[in-house]
mmCIF file of C-alpha atoms in Angstrom:
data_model
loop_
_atom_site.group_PDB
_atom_site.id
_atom_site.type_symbol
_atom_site.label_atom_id
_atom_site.label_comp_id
_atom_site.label_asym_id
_atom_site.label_seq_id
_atom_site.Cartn_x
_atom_site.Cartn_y
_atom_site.Cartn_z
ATOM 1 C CA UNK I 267 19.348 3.070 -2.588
ATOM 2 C CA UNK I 268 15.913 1.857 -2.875
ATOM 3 C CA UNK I 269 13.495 3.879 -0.248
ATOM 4 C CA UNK I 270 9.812 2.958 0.493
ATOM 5 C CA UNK I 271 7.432 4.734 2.111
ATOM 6 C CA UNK I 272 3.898 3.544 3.500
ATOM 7 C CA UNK I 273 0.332 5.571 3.677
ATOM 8 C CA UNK I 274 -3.010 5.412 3.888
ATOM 9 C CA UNK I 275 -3.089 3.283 7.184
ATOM 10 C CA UNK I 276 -5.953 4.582 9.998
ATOM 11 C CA UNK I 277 -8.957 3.653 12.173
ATOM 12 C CA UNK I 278 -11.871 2.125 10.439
ATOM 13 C CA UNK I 279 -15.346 0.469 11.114
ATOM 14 C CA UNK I 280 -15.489 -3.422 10.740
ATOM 15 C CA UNK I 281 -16.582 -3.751 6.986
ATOM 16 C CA UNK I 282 -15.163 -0.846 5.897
ATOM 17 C CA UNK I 283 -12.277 -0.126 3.085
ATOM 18 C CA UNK I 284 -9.231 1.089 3.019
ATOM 19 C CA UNK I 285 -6.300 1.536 0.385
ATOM 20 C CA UNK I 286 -2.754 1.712 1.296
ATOM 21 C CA UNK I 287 0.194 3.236 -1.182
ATOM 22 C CA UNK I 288 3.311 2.773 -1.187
ATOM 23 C CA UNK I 289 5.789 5.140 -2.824
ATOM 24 C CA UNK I 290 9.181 4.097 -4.143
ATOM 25 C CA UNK I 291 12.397 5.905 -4.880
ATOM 26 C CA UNK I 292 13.301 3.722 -7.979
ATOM 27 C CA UNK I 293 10.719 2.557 -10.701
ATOM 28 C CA UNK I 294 9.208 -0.478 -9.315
ATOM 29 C CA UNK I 295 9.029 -2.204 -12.441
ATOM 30 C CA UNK I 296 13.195 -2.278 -11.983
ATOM 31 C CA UNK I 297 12.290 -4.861 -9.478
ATOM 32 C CA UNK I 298 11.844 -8.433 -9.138
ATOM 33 C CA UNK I 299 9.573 -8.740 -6.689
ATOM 34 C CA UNK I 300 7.270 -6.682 -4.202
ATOM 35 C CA UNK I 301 5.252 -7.543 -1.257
ATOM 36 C CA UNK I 302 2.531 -6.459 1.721
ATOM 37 C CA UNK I 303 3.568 -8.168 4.956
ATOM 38 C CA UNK I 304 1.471 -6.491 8.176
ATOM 39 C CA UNK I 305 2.394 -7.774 11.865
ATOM 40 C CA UNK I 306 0.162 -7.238 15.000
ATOM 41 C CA UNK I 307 1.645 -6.832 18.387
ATOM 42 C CA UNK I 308 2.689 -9.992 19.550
ATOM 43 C CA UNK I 309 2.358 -11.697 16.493
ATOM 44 C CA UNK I 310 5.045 -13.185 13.700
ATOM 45 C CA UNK I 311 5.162 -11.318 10.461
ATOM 46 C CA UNK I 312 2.429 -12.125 8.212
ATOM 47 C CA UNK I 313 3.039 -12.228 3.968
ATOM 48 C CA UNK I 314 -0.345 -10.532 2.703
ATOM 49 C CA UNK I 315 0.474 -10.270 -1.135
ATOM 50 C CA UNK I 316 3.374 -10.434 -3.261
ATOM 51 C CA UNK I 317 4.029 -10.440 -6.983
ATOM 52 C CA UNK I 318 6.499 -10.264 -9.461
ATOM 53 C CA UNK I 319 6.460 -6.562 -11.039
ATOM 54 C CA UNK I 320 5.944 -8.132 -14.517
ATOM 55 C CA UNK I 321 3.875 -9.421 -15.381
ATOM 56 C CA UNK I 322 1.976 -8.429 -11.942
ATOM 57 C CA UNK I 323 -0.009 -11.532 -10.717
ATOM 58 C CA UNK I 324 0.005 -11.213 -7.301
ATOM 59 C CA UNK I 325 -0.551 -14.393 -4.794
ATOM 60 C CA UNK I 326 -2.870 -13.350 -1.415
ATOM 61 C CA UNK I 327 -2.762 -14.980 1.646
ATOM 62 C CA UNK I 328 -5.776 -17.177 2.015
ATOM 63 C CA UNK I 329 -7.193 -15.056 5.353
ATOM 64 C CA UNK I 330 -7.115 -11.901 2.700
ATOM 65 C CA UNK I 331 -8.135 -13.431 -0.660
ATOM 66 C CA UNK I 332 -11.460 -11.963 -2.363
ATOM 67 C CA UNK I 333 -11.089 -9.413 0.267
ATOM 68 C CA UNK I 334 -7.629 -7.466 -0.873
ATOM 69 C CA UNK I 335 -6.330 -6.270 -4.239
ATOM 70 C CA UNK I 336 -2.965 -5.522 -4.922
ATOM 71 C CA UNK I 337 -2.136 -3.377 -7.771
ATOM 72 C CA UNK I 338 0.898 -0.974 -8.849
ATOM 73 C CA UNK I 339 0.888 2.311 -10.731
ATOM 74 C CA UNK I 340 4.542 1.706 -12.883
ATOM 75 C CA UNK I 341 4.194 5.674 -13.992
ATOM 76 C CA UNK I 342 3.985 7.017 -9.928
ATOM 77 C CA UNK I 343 6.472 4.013 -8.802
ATOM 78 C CA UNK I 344 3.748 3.500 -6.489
ATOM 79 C CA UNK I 345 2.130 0.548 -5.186
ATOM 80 C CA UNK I 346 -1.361 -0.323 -3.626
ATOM 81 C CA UNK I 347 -3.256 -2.494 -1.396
ATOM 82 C CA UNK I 348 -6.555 -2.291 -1.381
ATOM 83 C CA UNK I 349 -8.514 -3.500 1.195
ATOM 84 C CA UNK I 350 -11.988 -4.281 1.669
ATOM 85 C CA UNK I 351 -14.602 -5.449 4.302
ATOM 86 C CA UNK I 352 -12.269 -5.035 6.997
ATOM 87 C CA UNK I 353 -12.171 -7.140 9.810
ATOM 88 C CA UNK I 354 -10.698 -6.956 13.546
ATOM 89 C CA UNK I 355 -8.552 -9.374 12.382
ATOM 90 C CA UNK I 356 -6.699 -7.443 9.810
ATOM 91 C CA UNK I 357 -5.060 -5.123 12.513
ATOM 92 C CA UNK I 358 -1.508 -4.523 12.320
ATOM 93 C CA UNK I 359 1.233 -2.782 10.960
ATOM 94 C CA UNK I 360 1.426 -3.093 7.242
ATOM 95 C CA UNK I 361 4.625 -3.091 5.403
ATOM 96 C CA UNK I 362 5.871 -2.771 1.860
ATOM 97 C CA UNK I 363 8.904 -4.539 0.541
ATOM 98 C CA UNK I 364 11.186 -5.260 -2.485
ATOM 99 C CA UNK I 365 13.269 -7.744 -3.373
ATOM 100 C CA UNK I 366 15.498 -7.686 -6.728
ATOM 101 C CA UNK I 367 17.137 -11.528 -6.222
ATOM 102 C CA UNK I 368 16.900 -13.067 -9.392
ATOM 103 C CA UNK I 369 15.166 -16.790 -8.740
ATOM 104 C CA UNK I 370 11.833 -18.499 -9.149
ATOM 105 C CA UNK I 371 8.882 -17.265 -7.547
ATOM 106 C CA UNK I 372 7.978 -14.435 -5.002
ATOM 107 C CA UNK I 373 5.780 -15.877 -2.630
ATOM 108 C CA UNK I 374 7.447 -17.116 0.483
ATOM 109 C CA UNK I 375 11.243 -15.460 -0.531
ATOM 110 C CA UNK I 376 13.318 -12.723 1.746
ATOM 111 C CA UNK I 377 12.985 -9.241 0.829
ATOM 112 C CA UNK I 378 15.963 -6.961 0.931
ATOM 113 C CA UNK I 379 14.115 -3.532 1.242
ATOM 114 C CA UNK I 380 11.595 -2.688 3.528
ATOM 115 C CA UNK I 381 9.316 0.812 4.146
ATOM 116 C CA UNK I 382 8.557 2.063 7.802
ATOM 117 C CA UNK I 383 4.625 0.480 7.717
ATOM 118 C CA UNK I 384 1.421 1.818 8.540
ATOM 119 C CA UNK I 385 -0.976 1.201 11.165
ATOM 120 C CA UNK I 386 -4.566 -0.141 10.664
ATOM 121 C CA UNK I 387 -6.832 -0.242 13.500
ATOM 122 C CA UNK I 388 -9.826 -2.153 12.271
ATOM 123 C CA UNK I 389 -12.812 -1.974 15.238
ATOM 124 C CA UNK I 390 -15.641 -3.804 15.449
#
């Protein structure tokens, strides 16, 4: 069974960058779909970025776009999130999911497979 696993989360200054992985058990490009969600206490689940694994266009939320990058590595089965000019905003847990149902579009869609997130602390 599909496993993912979340890094890269931590504390960082307002402005600053960081890049989150997330490591699969399968090859991603096996699946349909994969996604970022992140939710902060007390808040509903957010979708950050998802895209299909080919041919890798991901769609970005609009309170992330120009600010995070989503990208995959097919040869680690790993995928990133890159993001930049952090703001207080962006703190939550982030998650990484998968979703193998074959149907139109990726945005928006329920994901099967979920990793354990990883907290970012953004502070201003």
């Amino acid at each position: 069974e599909l496993q993912l696993v979340e890094s890269g989360g931590g504390l960082v200054q307002a402005g600053g960058t960081l890049t989150l992985s997330c490591a699969a058990t399968d090859v991603i490009y096996s699946w349909y779909c994969m996604g970022w969600f992140r939710q902060a206490p007390g808040k509903e689940r957010e979708e950050v970025a998802s895209m299909h694994i080919d041919p890798g266009s991901p769609d970005y939320a609009d309170s992330v776009k120009g600010r995070f990058t989503m990208s995959r590595d097919n040869a680690k089965n790993t995928l990133y999130l890159q993001m930049n000019d952090l703001k207080p905003e962006d703190s939550a847990t982030y998650y990484c999911a998968a979703d193998g149902a074959w149907k139109v579009g990726c945005w928006g869609r329920d994901y099967t497979f979920w990793g354990q997130g990883t907290q970012v602390t953004v502070s201003s």
